[in-house]
Coordinates of C-alpha atoms and ligand atoms in Angstrom, one line a residue:
X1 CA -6.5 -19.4 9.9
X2 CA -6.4 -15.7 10.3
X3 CA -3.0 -14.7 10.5
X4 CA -4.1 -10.7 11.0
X5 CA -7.3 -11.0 12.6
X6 CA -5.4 -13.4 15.3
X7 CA -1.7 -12.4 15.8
X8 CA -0.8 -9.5 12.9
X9 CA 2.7 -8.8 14.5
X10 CA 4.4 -5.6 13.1
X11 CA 7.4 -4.4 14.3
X12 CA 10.5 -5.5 16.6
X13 CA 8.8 -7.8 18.7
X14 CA 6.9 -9.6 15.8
X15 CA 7.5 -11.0 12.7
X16 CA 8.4 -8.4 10.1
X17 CA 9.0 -4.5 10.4
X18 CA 7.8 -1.8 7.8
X19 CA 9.6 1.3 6.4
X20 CA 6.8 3.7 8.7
X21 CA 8.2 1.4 11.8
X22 CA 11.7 2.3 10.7
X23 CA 11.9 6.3 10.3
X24 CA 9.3 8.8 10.9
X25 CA 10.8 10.6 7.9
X26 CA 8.5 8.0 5.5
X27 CA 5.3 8.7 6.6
X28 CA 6.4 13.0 6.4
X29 CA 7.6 12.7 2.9
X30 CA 4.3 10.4 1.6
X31 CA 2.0 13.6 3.8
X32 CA 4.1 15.7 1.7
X33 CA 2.9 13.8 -1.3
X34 CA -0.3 14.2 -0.7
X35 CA -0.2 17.8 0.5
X36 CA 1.5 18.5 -2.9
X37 CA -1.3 16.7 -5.1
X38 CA -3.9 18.7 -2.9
X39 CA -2.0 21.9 -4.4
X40 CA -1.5 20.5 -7.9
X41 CA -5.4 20.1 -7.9
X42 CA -6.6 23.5 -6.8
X43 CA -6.9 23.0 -3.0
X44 CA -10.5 21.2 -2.9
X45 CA -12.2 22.4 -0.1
X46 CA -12.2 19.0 1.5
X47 CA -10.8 15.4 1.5
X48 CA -10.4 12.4 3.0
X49 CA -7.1 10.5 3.6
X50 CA -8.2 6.6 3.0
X51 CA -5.3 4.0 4.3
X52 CA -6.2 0.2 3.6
X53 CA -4.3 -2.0 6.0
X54 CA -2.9 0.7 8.2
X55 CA -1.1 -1.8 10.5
X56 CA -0.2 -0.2 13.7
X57 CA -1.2 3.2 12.8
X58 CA 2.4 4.4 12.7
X59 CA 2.2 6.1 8.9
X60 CA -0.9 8.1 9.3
X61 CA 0.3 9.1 12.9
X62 CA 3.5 10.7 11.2
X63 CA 0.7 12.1 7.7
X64 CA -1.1 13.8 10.5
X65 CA 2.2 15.6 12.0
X66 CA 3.0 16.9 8.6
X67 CA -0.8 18.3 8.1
X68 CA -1.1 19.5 11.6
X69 CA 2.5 21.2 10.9
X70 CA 1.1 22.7 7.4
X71 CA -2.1 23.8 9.5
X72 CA -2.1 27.2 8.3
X73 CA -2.0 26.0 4.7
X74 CA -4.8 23.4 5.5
X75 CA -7.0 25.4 7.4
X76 CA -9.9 25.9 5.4
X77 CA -10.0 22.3 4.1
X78 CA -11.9 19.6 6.0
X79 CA -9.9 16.9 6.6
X80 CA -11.1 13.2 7.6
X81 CA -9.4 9.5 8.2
X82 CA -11.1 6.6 7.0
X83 CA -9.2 3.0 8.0
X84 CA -9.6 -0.1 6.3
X85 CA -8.9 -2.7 8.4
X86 CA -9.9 -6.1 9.2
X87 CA -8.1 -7.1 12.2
X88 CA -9.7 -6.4 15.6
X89 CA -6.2 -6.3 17.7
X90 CA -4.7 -4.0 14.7
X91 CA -7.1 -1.9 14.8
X92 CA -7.2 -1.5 18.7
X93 CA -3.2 -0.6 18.5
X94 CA -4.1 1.8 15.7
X95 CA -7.0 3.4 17.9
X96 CA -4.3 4.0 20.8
X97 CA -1.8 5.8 18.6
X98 CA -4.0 8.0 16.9
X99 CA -6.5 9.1 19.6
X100 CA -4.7 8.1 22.7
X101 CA -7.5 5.2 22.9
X102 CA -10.7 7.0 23.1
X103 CA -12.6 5.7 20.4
X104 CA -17.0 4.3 19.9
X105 CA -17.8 1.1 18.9
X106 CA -20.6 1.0 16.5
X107 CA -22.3 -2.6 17.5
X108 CA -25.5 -1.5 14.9
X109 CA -25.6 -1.7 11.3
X110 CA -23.3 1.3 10.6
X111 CA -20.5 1.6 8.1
X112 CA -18.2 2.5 10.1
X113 CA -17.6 -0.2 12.8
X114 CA -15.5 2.4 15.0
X115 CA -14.6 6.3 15.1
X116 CA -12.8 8.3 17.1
X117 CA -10.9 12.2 16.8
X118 CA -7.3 12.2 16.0
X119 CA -5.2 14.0 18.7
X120 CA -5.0 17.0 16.2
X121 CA -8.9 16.9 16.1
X122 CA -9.4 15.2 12.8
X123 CA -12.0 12.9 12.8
X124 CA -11.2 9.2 12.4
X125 CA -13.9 6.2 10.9
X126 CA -12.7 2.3 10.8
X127 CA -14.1 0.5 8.1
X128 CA -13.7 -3.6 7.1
X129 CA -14.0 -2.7 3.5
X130 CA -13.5 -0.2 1.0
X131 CA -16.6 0.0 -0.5
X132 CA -17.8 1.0 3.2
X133 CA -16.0 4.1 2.9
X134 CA -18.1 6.9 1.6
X135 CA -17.7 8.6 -1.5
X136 CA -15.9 11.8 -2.1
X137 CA -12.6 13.1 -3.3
X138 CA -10.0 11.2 -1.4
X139 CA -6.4 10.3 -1.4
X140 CA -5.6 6.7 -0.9
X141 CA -3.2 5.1 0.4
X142 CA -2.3 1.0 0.7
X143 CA 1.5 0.4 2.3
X144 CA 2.3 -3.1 2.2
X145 CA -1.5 -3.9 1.9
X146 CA -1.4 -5.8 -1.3
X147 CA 1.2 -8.2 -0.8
X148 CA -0.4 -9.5 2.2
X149 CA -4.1 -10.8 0.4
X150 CA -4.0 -14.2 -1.0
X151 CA -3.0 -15.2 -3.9
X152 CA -3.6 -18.4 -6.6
X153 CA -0.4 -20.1 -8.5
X154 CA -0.4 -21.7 -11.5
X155 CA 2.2 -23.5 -13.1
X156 CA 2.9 -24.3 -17.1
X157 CA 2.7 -28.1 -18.2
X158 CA 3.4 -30.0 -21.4
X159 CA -0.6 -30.3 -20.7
X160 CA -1.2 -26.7 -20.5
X161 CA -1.5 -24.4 -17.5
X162 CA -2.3 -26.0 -14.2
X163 CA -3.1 -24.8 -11.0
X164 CA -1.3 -24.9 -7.6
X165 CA -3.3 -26.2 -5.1
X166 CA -2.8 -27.2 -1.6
X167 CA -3.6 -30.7 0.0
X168 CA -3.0 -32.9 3.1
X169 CA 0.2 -34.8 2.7
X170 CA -0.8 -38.8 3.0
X171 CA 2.4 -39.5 4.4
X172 CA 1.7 -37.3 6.9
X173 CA -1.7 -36.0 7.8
X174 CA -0.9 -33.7 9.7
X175 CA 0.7 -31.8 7.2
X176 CA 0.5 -29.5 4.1
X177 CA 1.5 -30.2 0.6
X178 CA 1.7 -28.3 -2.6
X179 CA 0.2 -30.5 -5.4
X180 CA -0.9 -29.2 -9.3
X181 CA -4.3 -29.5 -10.3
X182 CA -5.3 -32.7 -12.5
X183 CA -6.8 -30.7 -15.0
X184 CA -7.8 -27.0 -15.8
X185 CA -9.5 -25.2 -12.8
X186 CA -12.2 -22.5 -13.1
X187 CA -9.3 -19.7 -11.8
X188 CA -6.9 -21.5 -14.3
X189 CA -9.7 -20.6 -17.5
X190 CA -10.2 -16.9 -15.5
X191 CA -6.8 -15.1 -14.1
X192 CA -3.8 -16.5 -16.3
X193 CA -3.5 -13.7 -19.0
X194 CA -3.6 -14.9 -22.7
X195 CA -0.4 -13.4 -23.8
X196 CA 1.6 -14.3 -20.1
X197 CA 4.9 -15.5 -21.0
X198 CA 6.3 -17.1 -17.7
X199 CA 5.9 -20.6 -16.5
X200 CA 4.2 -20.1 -13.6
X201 CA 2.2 -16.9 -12.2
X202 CA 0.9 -15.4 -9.0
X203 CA -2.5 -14.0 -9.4
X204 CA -4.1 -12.1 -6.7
X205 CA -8.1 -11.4 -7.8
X206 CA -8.6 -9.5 -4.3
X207 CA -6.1 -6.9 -5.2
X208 CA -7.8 -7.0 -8.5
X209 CA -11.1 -5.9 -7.1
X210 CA -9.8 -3.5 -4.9
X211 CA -7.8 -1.6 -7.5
X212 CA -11.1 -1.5 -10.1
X213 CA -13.0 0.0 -6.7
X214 CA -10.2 2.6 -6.3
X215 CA -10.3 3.5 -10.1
X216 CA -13.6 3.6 -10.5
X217 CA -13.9 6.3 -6.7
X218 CA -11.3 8.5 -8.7
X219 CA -12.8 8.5 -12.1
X220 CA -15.6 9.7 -10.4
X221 CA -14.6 12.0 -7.4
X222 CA -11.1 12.7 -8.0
X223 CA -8.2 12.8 -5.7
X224 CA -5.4 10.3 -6.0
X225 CA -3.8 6.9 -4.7
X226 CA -0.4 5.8 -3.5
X227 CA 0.7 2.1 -3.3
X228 CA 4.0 1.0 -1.9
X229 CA 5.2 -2.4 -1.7
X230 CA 7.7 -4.8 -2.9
X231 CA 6.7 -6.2 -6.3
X232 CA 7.3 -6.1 -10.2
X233 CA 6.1 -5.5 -13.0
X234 CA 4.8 -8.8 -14.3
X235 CA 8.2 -10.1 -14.7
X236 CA 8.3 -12.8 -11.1
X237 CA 8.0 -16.1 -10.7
X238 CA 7.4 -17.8 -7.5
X239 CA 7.5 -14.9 -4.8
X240 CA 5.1 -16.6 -2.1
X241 CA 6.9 -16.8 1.3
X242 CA 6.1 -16.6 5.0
X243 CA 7.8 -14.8 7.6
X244 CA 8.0 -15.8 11.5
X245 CA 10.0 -13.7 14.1
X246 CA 11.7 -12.0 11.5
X247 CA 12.7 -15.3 9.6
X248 CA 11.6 -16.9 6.5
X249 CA 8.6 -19.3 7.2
X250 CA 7.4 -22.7 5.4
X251 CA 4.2 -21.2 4.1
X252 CA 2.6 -24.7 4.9
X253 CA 3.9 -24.8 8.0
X254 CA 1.5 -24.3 11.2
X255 CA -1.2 -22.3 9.3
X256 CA -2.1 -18.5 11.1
X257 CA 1.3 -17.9 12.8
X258 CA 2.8 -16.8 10.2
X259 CA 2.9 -13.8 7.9
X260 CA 1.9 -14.7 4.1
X261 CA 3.1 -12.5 1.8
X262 CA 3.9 -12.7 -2.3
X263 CA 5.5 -9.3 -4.4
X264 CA 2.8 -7.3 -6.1
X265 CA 2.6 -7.7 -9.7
X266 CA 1.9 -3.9 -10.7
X267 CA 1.3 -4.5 -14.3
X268 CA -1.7 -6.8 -13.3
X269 CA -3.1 -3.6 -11.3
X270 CA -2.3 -1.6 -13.9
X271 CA -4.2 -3.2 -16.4
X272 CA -7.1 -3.9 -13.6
X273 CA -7.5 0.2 -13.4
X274 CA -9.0 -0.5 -16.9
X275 CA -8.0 2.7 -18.2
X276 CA -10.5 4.8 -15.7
X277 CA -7.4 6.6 -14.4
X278 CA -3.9 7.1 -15.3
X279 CA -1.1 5.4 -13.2
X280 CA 2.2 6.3 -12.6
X281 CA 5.6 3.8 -11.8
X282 CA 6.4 1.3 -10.5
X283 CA 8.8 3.4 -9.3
X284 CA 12.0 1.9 -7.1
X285 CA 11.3 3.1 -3.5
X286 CA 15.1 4.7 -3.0
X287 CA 14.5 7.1 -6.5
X288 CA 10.9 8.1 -5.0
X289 CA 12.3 9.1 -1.6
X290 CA 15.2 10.7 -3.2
X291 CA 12.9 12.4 -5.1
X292 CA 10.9 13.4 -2.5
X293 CA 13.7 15.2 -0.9
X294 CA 14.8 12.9 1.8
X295 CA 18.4 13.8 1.9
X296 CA 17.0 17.3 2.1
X297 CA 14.8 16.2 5.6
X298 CA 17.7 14.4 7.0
X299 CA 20.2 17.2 6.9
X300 CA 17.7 19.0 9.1
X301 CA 17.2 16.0 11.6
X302 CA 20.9 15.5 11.6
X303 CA 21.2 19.6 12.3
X304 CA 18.5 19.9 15.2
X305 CA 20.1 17.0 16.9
X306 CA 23.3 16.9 18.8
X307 CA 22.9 13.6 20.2
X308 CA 25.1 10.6 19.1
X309 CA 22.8 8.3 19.3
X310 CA 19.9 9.6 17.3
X311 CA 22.7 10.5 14.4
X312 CA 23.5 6.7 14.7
X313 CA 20.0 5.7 14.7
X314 CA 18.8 8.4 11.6
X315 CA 22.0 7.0 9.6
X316 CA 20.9 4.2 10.0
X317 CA 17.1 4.3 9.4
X318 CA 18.0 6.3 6.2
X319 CA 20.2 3.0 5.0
X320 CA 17.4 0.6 5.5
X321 CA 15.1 2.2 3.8
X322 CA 17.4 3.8 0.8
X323 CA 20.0 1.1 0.6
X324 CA 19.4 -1.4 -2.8
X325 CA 20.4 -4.0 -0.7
X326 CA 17.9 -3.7 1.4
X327 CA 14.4 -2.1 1.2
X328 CA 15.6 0.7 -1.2
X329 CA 15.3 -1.4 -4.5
X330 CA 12.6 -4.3 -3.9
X331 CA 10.1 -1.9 -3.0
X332 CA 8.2 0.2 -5.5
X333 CA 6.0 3.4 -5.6
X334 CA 3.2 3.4 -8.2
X335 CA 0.5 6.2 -8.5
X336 CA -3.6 6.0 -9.6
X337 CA -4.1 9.6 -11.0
X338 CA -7.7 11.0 -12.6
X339 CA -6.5 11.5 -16.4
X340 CA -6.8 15.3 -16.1
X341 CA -3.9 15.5 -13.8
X342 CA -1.4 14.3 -16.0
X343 CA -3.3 15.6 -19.5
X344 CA -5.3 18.6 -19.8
X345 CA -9.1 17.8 -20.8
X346 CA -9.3 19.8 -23.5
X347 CA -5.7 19.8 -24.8
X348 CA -7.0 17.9 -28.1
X349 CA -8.8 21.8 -29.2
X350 CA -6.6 23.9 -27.9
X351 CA -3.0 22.9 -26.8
X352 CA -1.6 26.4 -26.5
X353 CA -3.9 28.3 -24.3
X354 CA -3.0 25.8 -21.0
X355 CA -0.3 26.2 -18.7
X356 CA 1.4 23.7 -18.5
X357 CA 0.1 20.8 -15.2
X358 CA 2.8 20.5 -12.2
X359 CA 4.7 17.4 -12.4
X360 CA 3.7 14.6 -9.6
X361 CA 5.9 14.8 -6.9
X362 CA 8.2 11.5 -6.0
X363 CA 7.9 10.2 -9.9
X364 CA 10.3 13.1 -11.1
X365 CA 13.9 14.6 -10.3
X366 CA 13.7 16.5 -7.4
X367 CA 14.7 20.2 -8.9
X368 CA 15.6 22.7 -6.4
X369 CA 15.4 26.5 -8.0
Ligands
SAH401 N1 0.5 -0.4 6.3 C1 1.1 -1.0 7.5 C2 0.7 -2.4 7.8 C3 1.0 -3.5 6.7 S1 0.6 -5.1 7.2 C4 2.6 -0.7 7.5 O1 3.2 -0.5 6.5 O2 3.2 -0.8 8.6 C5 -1.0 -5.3 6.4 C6 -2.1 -4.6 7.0 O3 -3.3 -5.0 6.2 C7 -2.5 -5.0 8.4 O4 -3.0 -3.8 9.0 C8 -3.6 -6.0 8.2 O5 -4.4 -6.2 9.3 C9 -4.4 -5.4 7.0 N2 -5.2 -6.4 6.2 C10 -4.8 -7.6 5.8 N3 -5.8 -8.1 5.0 C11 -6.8 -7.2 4.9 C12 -8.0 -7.1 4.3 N4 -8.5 -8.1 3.5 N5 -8.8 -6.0 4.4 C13 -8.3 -4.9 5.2 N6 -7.1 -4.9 5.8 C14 -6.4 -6.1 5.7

């Protein structure tokens, strides 16, 4: 039914909130990340900043503060942001936040199907796929992207793997039903891995795809992608759930009104990067942050603020985000990385002669010299 091209509701007033709708501090410390990759990889003269499902436009907003705040450092790069995004209302909200609404609609066959210039004066393109975005070295970024793209379930019988399907209930028929396949389906022969050891799987082909596309962009013009979201790594079960006003959802329930969502199984993107490019993590969201220097950031916000309030609200924002309990543990950070970054090319001949490559930011202890 279109849950995101109809209702999409992010934030306070919808039906689930993200960590760039909580603090302003994610979306610096992930600009940051990027900044510092730029650095690690001899400042290229230009790249693009790619963010697939960029929901209200809230995490980009607070990447472009950082850059536009590092402007002196960035100036002789050319910078651009290219959107994936599919829903029309989304990308409206997105459009407002980022260029105070003054955006062209491209009705002809372009790739882009909107663009606009950030308030900083970065240009901005909208996109409904990746492979619409051009080539070039890019950073990537997907935030709570994967989780939301559909999924298949299968389930282990005495008769072999089967797979979850969903039917009209014919005690009811105006309602949904979870039944297992009779036999072996064509996704049941393709997606369930020959050594898998659980009893029933998630699969999610799109995010498949996707990740192959991404792998294949940085094998060939470099850069580098982030993906954050709650997942595993290929160790869950039965993660598919729905959310509604902030509360869980029958996923069969009223189809399109609520959000669908299942964890991201890493090692299944992991092995879908097919070797074309190092990755890095799953790493627990709260040990990125912290490794990213959050506390560091808010000790300054805590210092240029004498207001009550905004203590509370930092405090608080902080716990959400870092707290195991809540998003600090269920969501993970996990890095795509051309091979050179993390191995030197020619280190086979001549080991000694390199200096050693910077570590990548978030996925190591945080040292302060
Ligand atoms: N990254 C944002 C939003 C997460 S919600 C945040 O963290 O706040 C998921 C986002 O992905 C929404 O913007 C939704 O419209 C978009 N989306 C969902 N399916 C998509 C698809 N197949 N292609 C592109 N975008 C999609």
């Amino acid at each position: 039914q279109g849950y995101y091209t109809r209702r999409g509701g992010i934030g306070e007033s919808g039906d689930f909130i993200t960590s760039p709708e909580i603090s302003q501090v994610f979306g610096e410390l992930i600009g940051i990340w990027y900044i510092s990759e730029w650095i690690a990889m001899g400042k290229p003269t230009a790249f693009q900043l790619v963010e697939l499902g960029p929901g209200r436009g809230t995490l980009t907003d607070d990447i472009l503060r950082v850059f536009n705040q590092l402007a002196a450092l960035l100036s002789k790069c050319d910078i651009s942001i290219h959107l994936v995004e599919v829903s029309p209302k989304l990308s409206e909200t997105q459009a407002l936040m980022l260029t105070g609404g003054e955006v062209q609609s491209h009705t002809e066959d372009k790739p882009a199907y909107m663009k606009g210039v950030s308030k900083t004066g970065i240009p901005i393109f909208w996109y409904r796929d990746i492979q619409d975005v051009p080539p070039g070295y890019s950073f990537y970024l997907a935030h709570e992207f994967f989780d939301a793209l559909p999924i298949h379930k299968f389930q282990r019988t005495d008769k072999g793997w089967r797979e979850v399907l969903v039917d009209i209930d014919p005690e009811a028929p105006d309602q949904l039903r979870f039944v297992l396949s009779p036999s072996s389906t064509p996704a049941t022969e393709n997606f369930i891995q020959p050594e898998e050891t659980r009893d029933h799987v998630e699969v999610c082909p799109e995010a498949g795809v996707i990740i192959q596309r991404l792998a294949y962009r940085l094998e060939e013009h470099g850069g580098a992608a982030l993906v954050a979201d709650y997942g595993h790594d290929g160790t869950k079960t039965d993660t598919f759930r729905g959310f509604q006003n902030h509360k869980l959802h029958d996923v069969l329930k009223d189809p399109g009104t609520a959000d669908l969502t299942a964890d991201v199984d890493f090692s299944y993107l992991r092995k879908m990067t097919m070797g074309r490019t190092a990755t890095l993590g799953p790493i627990k969201q709260r040990e990125f942050l912290k490794n990213m220097g959050i506390d560091l950031r808010l000790q300054v916000l805590l210092q240029n603020s004498s207001d009550t309030a905004t203590h509370e609200q930092l405090l608080h924002s902080y716990d959400m985000l870092m707290n195991p309990k809540k998003m600090g543990d269920c969501f993970n950070f996990f890095a795509l990385l051309p091979h050179h970054r993390l191995v030197h090319p020619d280190k086979k001949h001549k080991p000694e002669s390199n200096p050693p490559l910077p570590p990548v930011a978030g996925f190591a202890e945080l040292l302060l010299k």
